Short mmCIF file of C-alpha atoms in Angstrom, two decimals:
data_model
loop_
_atom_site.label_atom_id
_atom_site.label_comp_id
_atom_site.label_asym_id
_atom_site.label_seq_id
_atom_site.Cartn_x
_atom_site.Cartn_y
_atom_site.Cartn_z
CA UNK A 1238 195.57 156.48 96.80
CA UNK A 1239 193.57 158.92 99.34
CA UNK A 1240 194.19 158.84 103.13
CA UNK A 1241 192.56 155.87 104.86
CA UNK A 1242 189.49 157.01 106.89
CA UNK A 1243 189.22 155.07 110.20
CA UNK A 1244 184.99 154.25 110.62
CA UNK A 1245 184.01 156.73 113.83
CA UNK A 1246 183.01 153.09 115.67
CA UNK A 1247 187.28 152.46 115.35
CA UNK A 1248 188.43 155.29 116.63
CA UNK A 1249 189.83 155.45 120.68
CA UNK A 1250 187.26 155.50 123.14
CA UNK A 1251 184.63 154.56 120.90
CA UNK A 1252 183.85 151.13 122.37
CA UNK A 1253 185.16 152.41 126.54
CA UNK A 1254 183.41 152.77 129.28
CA UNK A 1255 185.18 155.57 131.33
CA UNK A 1256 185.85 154.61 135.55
CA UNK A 1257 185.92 156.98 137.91
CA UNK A 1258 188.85 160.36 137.78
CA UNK A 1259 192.36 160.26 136.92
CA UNK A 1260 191.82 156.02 137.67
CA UNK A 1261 194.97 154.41 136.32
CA UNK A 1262 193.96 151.48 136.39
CA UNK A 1263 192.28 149.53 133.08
CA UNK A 1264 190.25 146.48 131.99
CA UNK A 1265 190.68 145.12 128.53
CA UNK A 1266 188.14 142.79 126.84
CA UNK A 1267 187.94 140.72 123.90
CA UNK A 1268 184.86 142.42 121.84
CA UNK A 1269 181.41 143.51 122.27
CA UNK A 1270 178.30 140.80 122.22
CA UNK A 1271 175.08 141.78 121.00
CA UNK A 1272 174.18 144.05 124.20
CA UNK A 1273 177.49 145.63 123.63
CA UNK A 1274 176.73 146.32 120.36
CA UNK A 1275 173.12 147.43 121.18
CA UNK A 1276 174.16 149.78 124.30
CA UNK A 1277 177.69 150.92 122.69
CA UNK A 1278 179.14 150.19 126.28
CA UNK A 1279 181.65 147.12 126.99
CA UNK A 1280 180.49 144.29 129.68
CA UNK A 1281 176.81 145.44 129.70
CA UNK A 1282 175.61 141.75 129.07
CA UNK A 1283 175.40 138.35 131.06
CA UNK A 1284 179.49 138.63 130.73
CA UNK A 1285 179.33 142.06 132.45
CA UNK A 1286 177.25 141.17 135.32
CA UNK A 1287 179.19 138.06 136.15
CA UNK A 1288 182.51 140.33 135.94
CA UNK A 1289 180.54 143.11 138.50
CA UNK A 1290 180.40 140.66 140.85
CA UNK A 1291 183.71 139.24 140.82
CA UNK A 1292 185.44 142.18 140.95
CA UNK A 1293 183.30 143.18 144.05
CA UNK A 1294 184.06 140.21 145.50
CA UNK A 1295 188.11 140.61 145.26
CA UNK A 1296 187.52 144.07 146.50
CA UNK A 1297 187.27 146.24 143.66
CA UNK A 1298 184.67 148.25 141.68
CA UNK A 1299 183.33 148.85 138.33
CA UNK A 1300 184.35 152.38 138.67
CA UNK A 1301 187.76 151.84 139.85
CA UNK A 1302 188.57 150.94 136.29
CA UNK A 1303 188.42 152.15 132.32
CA UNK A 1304 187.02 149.30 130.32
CA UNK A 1305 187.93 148.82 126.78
CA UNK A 1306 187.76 145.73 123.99
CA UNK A 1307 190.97 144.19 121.69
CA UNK A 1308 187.70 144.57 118.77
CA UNK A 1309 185.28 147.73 118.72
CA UNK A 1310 183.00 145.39 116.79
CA UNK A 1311 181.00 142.12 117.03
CA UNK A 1312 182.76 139.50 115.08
CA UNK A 1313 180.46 137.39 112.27
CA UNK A 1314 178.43 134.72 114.46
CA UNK A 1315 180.26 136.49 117.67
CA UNK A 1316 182.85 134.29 117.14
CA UNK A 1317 186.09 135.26 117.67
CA UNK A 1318 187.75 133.43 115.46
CA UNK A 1319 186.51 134.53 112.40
CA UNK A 1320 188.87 137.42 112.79
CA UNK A 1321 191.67 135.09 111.85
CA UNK A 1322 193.02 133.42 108.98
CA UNK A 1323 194.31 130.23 109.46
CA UNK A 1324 197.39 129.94 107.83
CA UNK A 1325 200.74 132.09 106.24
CA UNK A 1326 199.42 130.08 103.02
CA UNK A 1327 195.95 132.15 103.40
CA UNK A 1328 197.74 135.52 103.86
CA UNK A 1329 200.22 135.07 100.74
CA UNK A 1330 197.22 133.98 98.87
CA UNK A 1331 195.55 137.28 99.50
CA UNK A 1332 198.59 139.46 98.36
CA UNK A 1333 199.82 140.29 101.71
CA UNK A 1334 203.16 140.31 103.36
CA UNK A 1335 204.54 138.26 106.26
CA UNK A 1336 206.65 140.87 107.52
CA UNK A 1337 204.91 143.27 109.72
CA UNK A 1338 202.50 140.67 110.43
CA UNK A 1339 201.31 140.24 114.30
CA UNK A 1340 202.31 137.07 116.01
CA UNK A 1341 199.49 134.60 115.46
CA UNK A 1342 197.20 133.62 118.24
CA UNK A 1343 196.05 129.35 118.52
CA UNK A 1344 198.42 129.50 114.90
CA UNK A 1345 196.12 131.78 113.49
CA UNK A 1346 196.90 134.95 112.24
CA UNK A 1347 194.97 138.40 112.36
CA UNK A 1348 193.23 139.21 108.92
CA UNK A 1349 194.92 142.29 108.16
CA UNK A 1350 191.39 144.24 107.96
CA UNK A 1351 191.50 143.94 111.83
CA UNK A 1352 195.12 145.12 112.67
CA UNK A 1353 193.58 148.70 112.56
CA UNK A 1354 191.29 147.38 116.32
CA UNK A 1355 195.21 146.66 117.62
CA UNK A 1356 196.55 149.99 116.95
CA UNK A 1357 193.29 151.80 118.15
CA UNK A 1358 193.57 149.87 121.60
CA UNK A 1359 197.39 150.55 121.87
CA UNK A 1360 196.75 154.89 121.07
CA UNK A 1361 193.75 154.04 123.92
CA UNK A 1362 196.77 152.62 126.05
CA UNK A 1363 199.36 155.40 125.02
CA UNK A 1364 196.43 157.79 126.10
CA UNK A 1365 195.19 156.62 129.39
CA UNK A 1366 199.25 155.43 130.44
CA UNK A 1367 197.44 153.04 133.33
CA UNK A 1368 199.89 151.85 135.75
CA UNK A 1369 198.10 148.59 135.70
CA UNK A 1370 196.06 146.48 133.00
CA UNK A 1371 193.37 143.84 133.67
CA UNK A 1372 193.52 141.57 130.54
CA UNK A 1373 190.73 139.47 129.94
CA UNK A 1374 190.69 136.39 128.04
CA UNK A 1375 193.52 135.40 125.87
CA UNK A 1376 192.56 137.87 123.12
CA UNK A 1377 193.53 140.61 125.33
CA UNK A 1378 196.50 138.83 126.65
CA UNK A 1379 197.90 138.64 122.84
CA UNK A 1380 196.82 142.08 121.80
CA UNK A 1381 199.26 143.27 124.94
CA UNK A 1382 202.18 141.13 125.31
CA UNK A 1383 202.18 139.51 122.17
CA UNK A 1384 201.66 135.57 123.81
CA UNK A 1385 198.30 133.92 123.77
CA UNK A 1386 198.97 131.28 125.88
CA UNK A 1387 195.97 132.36 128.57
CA UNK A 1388 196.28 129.01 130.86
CA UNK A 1389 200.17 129.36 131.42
CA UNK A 1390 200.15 132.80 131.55
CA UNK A 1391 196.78 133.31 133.83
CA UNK A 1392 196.91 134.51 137.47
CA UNK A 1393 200.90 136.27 137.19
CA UNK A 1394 201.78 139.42 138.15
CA UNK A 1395 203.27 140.28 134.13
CA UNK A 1396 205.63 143.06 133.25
CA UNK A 1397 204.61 145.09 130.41
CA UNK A 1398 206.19 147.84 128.41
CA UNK A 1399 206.69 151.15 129.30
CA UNK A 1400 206.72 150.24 133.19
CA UNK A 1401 203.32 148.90 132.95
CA UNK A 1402 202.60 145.63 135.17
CA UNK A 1403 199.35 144.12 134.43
CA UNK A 1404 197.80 140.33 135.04
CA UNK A 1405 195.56 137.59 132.77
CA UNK A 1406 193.09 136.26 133.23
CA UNK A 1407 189.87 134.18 131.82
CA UNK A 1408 187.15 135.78 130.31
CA UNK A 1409 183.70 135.95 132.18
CA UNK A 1410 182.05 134.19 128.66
CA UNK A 1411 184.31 131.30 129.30
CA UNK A 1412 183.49 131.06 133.00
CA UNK A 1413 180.05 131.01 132.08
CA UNK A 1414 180.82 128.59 129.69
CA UNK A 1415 182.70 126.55 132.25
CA UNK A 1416 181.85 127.30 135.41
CA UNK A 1417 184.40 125.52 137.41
CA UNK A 1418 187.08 128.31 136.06
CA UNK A 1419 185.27 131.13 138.31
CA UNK A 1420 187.64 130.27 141.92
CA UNK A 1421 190.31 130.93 139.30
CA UNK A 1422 189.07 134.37 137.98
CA UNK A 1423 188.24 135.35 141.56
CA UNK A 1424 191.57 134.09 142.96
CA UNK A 1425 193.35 136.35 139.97
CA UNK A 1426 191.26 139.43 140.78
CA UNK A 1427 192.48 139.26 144.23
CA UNK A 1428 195.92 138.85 143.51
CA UNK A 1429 195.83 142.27 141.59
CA UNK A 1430 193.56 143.78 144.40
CA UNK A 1431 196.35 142.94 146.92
CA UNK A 1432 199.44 143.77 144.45
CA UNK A 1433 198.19 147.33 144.22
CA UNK A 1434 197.30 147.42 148.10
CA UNK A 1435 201.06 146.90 148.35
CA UNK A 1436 199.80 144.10 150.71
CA UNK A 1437 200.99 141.10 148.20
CA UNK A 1438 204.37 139.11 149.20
CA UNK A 1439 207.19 139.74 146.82
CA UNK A 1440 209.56 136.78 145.69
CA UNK A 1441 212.04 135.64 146.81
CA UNK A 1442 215.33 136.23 146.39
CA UNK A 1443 216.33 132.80 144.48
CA UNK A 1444 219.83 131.35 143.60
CA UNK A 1445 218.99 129.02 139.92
CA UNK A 1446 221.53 126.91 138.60
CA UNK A 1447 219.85 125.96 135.30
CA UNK A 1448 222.58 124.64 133.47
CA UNK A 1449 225.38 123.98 135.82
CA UNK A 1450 228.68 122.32 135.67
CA UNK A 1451 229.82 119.66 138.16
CA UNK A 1452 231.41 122.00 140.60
CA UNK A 1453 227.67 123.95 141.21
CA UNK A 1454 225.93 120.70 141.55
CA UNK A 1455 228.55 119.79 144.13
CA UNK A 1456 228.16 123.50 145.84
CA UNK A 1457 224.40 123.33 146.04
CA UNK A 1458 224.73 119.82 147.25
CA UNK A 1459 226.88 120.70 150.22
CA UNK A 1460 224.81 123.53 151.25
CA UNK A 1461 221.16 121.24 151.23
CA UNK A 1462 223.28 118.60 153.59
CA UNK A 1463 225.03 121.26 155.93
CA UNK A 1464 220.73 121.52 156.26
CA UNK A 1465 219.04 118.70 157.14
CA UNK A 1466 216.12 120.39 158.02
CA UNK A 1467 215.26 121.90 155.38
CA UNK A 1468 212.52 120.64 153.62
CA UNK A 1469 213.77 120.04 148.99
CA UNK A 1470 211.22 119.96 146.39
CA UNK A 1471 212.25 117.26 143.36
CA UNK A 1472 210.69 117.92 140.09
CA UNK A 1473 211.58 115.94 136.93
CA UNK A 1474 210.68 116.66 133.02
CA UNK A 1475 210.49 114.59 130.17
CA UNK A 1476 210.05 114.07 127.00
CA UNK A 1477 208.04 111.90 125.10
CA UNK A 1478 209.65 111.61 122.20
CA UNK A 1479 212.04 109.61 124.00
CA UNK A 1480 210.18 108.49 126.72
CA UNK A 1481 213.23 109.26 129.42
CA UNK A 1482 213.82 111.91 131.59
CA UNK A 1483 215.60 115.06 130.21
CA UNK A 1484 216.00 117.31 133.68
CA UNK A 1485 216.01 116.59 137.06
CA UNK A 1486 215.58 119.79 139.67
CA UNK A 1487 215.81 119.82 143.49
CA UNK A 1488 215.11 123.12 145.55
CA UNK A 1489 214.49 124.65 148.37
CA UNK A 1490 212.67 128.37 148.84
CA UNK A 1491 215.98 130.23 148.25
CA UNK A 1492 218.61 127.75 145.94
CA UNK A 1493 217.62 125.48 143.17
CA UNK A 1494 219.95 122.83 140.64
CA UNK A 1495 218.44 121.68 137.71
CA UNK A 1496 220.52 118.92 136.70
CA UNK A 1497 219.78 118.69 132.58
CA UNK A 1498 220.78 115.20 130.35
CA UNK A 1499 219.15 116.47 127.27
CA UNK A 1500 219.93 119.87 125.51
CA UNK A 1501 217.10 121.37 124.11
CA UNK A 1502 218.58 124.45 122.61
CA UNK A 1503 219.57 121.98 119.73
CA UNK A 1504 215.72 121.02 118.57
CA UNK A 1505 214.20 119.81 116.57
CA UNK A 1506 217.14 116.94 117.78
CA UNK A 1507 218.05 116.15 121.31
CA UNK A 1508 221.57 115.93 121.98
CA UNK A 1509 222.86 114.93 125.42
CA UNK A 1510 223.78 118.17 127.48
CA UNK A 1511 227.10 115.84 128.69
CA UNK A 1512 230.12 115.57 126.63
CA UNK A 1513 230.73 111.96 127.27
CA UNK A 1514 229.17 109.08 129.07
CA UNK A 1515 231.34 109.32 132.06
CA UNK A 1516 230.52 112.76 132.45
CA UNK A 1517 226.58 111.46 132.43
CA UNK A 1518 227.11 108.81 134.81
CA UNK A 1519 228.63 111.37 137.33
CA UNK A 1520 225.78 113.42 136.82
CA UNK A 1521 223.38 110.83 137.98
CA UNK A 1522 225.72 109.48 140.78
CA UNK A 1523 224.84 113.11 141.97
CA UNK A 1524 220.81 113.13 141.23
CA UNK A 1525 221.63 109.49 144.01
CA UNK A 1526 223.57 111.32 146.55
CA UNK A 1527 220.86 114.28 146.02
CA UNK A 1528 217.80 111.94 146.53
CA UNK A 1529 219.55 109.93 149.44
CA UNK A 1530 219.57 113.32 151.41
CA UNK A 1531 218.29 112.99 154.87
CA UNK A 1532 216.31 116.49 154.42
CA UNK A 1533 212.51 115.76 154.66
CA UNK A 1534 210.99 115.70 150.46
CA UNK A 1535 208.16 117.27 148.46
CA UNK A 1536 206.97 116.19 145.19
CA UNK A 1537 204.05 116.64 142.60
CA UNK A 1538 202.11 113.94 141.26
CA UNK A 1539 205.32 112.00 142.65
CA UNK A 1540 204.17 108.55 141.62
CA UNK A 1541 205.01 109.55 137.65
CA UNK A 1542 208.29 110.41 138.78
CA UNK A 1543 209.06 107.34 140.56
CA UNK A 1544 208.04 105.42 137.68
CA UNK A 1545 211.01 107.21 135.59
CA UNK A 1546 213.77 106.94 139.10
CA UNK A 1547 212.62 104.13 140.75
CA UNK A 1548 211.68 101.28 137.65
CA UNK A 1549 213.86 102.58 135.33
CA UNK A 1550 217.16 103.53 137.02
CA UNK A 1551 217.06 102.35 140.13
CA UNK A 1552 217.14 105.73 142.10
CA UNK A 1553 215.50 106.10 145.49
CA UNK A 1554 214.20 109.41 146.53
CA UNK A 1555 214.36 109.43 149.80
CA UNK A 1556 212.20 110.67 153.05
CA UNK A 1557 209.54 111.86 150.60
CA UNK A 1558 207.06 113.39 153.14
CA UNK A 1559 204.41 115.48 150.89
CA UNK A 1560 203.14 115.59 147.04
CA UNK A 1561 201.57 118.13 146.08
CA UNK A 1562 199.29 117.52 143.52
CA UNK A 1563 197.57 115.02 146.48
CA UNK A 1564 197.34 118.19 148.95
CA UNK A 1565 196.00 120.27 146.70
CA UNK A 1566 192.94 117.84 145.68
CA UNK A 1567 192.52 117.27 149.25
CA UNK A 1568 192.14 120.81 149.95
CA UNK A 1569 190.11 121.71 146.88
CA UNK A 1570 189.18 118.84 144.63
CA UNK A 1571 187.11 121.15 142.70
CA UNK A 1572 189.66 122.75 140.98
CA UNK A 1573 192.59 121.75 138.47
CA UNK A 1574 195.88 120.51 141.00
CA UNK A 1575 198.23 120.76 137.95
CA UNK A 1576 201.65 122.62 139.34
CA UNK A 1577 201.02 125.50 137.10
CA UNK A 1578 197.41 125.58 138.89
CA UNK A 1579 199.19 125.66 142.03
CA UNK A 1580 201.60 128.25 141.33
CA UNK A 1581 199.25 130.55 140.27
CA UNK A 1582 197.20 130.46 143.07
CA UNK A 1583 199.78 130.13 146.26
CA UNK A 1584 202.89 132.42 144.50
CA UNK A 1585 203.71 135.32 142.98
CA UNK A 1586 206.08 134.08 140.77
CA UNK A 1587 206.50 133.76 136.75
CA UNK A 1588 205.24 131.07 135.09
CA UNK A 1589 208.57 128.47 135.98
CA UNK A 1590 207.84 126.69 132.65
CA UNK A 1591 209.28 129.43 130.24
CA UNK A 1592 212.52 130.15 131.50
CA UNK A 1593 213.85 128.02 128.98
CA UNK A 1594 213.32 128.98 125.32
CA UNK A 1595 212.37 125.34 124.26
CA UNK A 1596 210.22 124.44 127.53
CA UNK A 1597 207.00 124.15 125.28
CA UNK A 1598 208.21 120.99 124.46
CA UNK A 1599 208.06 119.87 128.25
CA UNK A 1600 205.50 116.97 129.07
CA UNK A 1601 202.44 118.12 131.00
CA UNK A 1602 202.07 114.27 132.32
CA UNK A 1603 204.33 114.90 135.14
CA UNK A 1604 202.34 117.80 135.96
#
């Protein structure tokens, strides 16, 4: 078999749009539309204009960045997904092998004909070395990191390899598409404009217990009541399977417990995270002592919570001053007041909901 000839239109740089000199900084797309394809140049149509303007307003330029595409080339029907197979079953089918296959994207997997557009954007990446990469869409987000999850992921400041940072976020063709998405784009945009002005908070320095024993929940406990004026967030998670809560969490800016009843680690089954039911009942004589607290309370969309504390077990949260979700819709009632929303938006923190490995399971209803 002869050496496999890459078409000129895949090679590095063939689909780019160069930004000003020695710029280290670097905007990858999803693929070229049809005024792509006619002008050879990324974001030259209706997407391009729409992401001119937002980067101008979050105080950038065009020319402050190199602009690439995940694809070189329009897909069939400019539809994305007809770069994808749908299942392992269709891959195996076609002869090929599972094992140096890309993680799939929405379940999907890359037909292998494409991989060759995610090696020609990482040598465009190994090339340039930018200090800091604008992904857009979740295309982009997958062909970098690997995850595809664009709405969890949006709007963080990301660590990438090789001492890279970068952040996600949507596409200008979806904002177009739904146009009550742009404050979110524009909100992103200026969270990287102010992380590279050096001008953009860091975190804080946070003490988590995630999966404590008695004698942390005790510690933490003493410290929020030597405290009463501190103000404790109180965040619970559950599962529907089950319909009952699995973890109960109560913080402050600088120490957190998350008090667990359900292991996860053990999916697809649940198993209690206590070894007996003493040991449970102790643990929720705590969550009463923690929600009896004098110290002033915050919660998010509080009234699903209280239907889990309050009906079901009898447990009183109390001196509950703010929620959240109710603030934020107040504020803005334009735009999504999910706590993920929120994070994105007022922190510069990492998405909270993947610290654990089995958190996709999580229910978004308390959200």
């Amino acid at each position: 078999m002869g050496e496999l000839t890459v078409p000129p239109l895949h090679k590095p740089f063939s689909m780019f749009e160069w930004g000003r000199p020695n710029t280290k900084l670097l905007i990858i797309g999803e693929a070229p539309g049809e005024d792509e394809e006619r002008y050879g140049k990324p974001f030259v149509g209706a997407s391009g204009q729409l992401l001119n303007i937002l980067l101008e307003q979050s105080g950038f330029t065009r020319a402050d960045f190199n602009i690439t595409n995940v694809f070189t080339e329009r897909p069939p029907g400019n539809d994305l997904k007809a770069n994808w197979t749908t299942t392992k079953t269709d891959l195996k089918k076609a002869g090929h092998s599972m094992a140096a296959r890309l993680p799939p994207i929405n379940k999907r997997y890359l037909i292998p004909e494409m991989e060759h557009h995610v090696s020609r954007l990482h040598s465009e990446i190994d090339q340039l070395k930018p200090e800091f990469i604008l992904m857009l869409g979740a295309t982009a987000l997958w062909a970098v990191t690997g995850e595809s999850r664009i709405g969890q992921n949006r709007g963080t400041i990301l660590t990438l390899p090789h001492n890279r940072v970068g952040l996600a976020t949507f596409h200008p063709a979806m904002v177009l598409r739904q146009w009550d998405q742009r404050p979110l784009v524009w909100a992103d945009l200026s969270k990287a404009a102010k992380f590279l002005a050096g001008t953009l908070p860091k975190p804080l320095e946070r003490l988590f217990y995630i999966d404590p024993t008695f004698e942390e929940i005790e510690h933490v406990y003493e410290i929020f009541a030597a405290n009463p004026d501190w103000q404790i967030g109180v965040d619970i998670e559950t599962d529907p399977r089950i319909g009952q809560i699995t973890t109960i969490s109560f913080c402050t800016p600088r120490y957190g417990i998350c008090i667990p009843f359900y292991n996860k680690s053990t999916l697809p089954q649940l198993c209690n995270y206590w070894h007996t039911a003493a040991e449970e009942a102790r643990a929720w004589r705590w969550v009463m002592r923690y929600g009896a607290l004098p110290n002033k309370k915050v919660g998010q969309n509080f009234l699903y919570d209280h239907q889990y504390l309050l009906e079901d077990l009898d447990i009183r949260v109390e001196n509950l001053q703010d929620d959240t979700s109710i603030l934020q819709h107040s504020l803005q009632p334009e735009l999504p007041k999910a706590l993920g929303t929120l994070a994105s938006l007022y922190l510069n923190e990492p998405s909270w909901k993947f610290m654990r490995e089995s958190s996709k399971d999580d229910n978004k209803a308390d959200e």
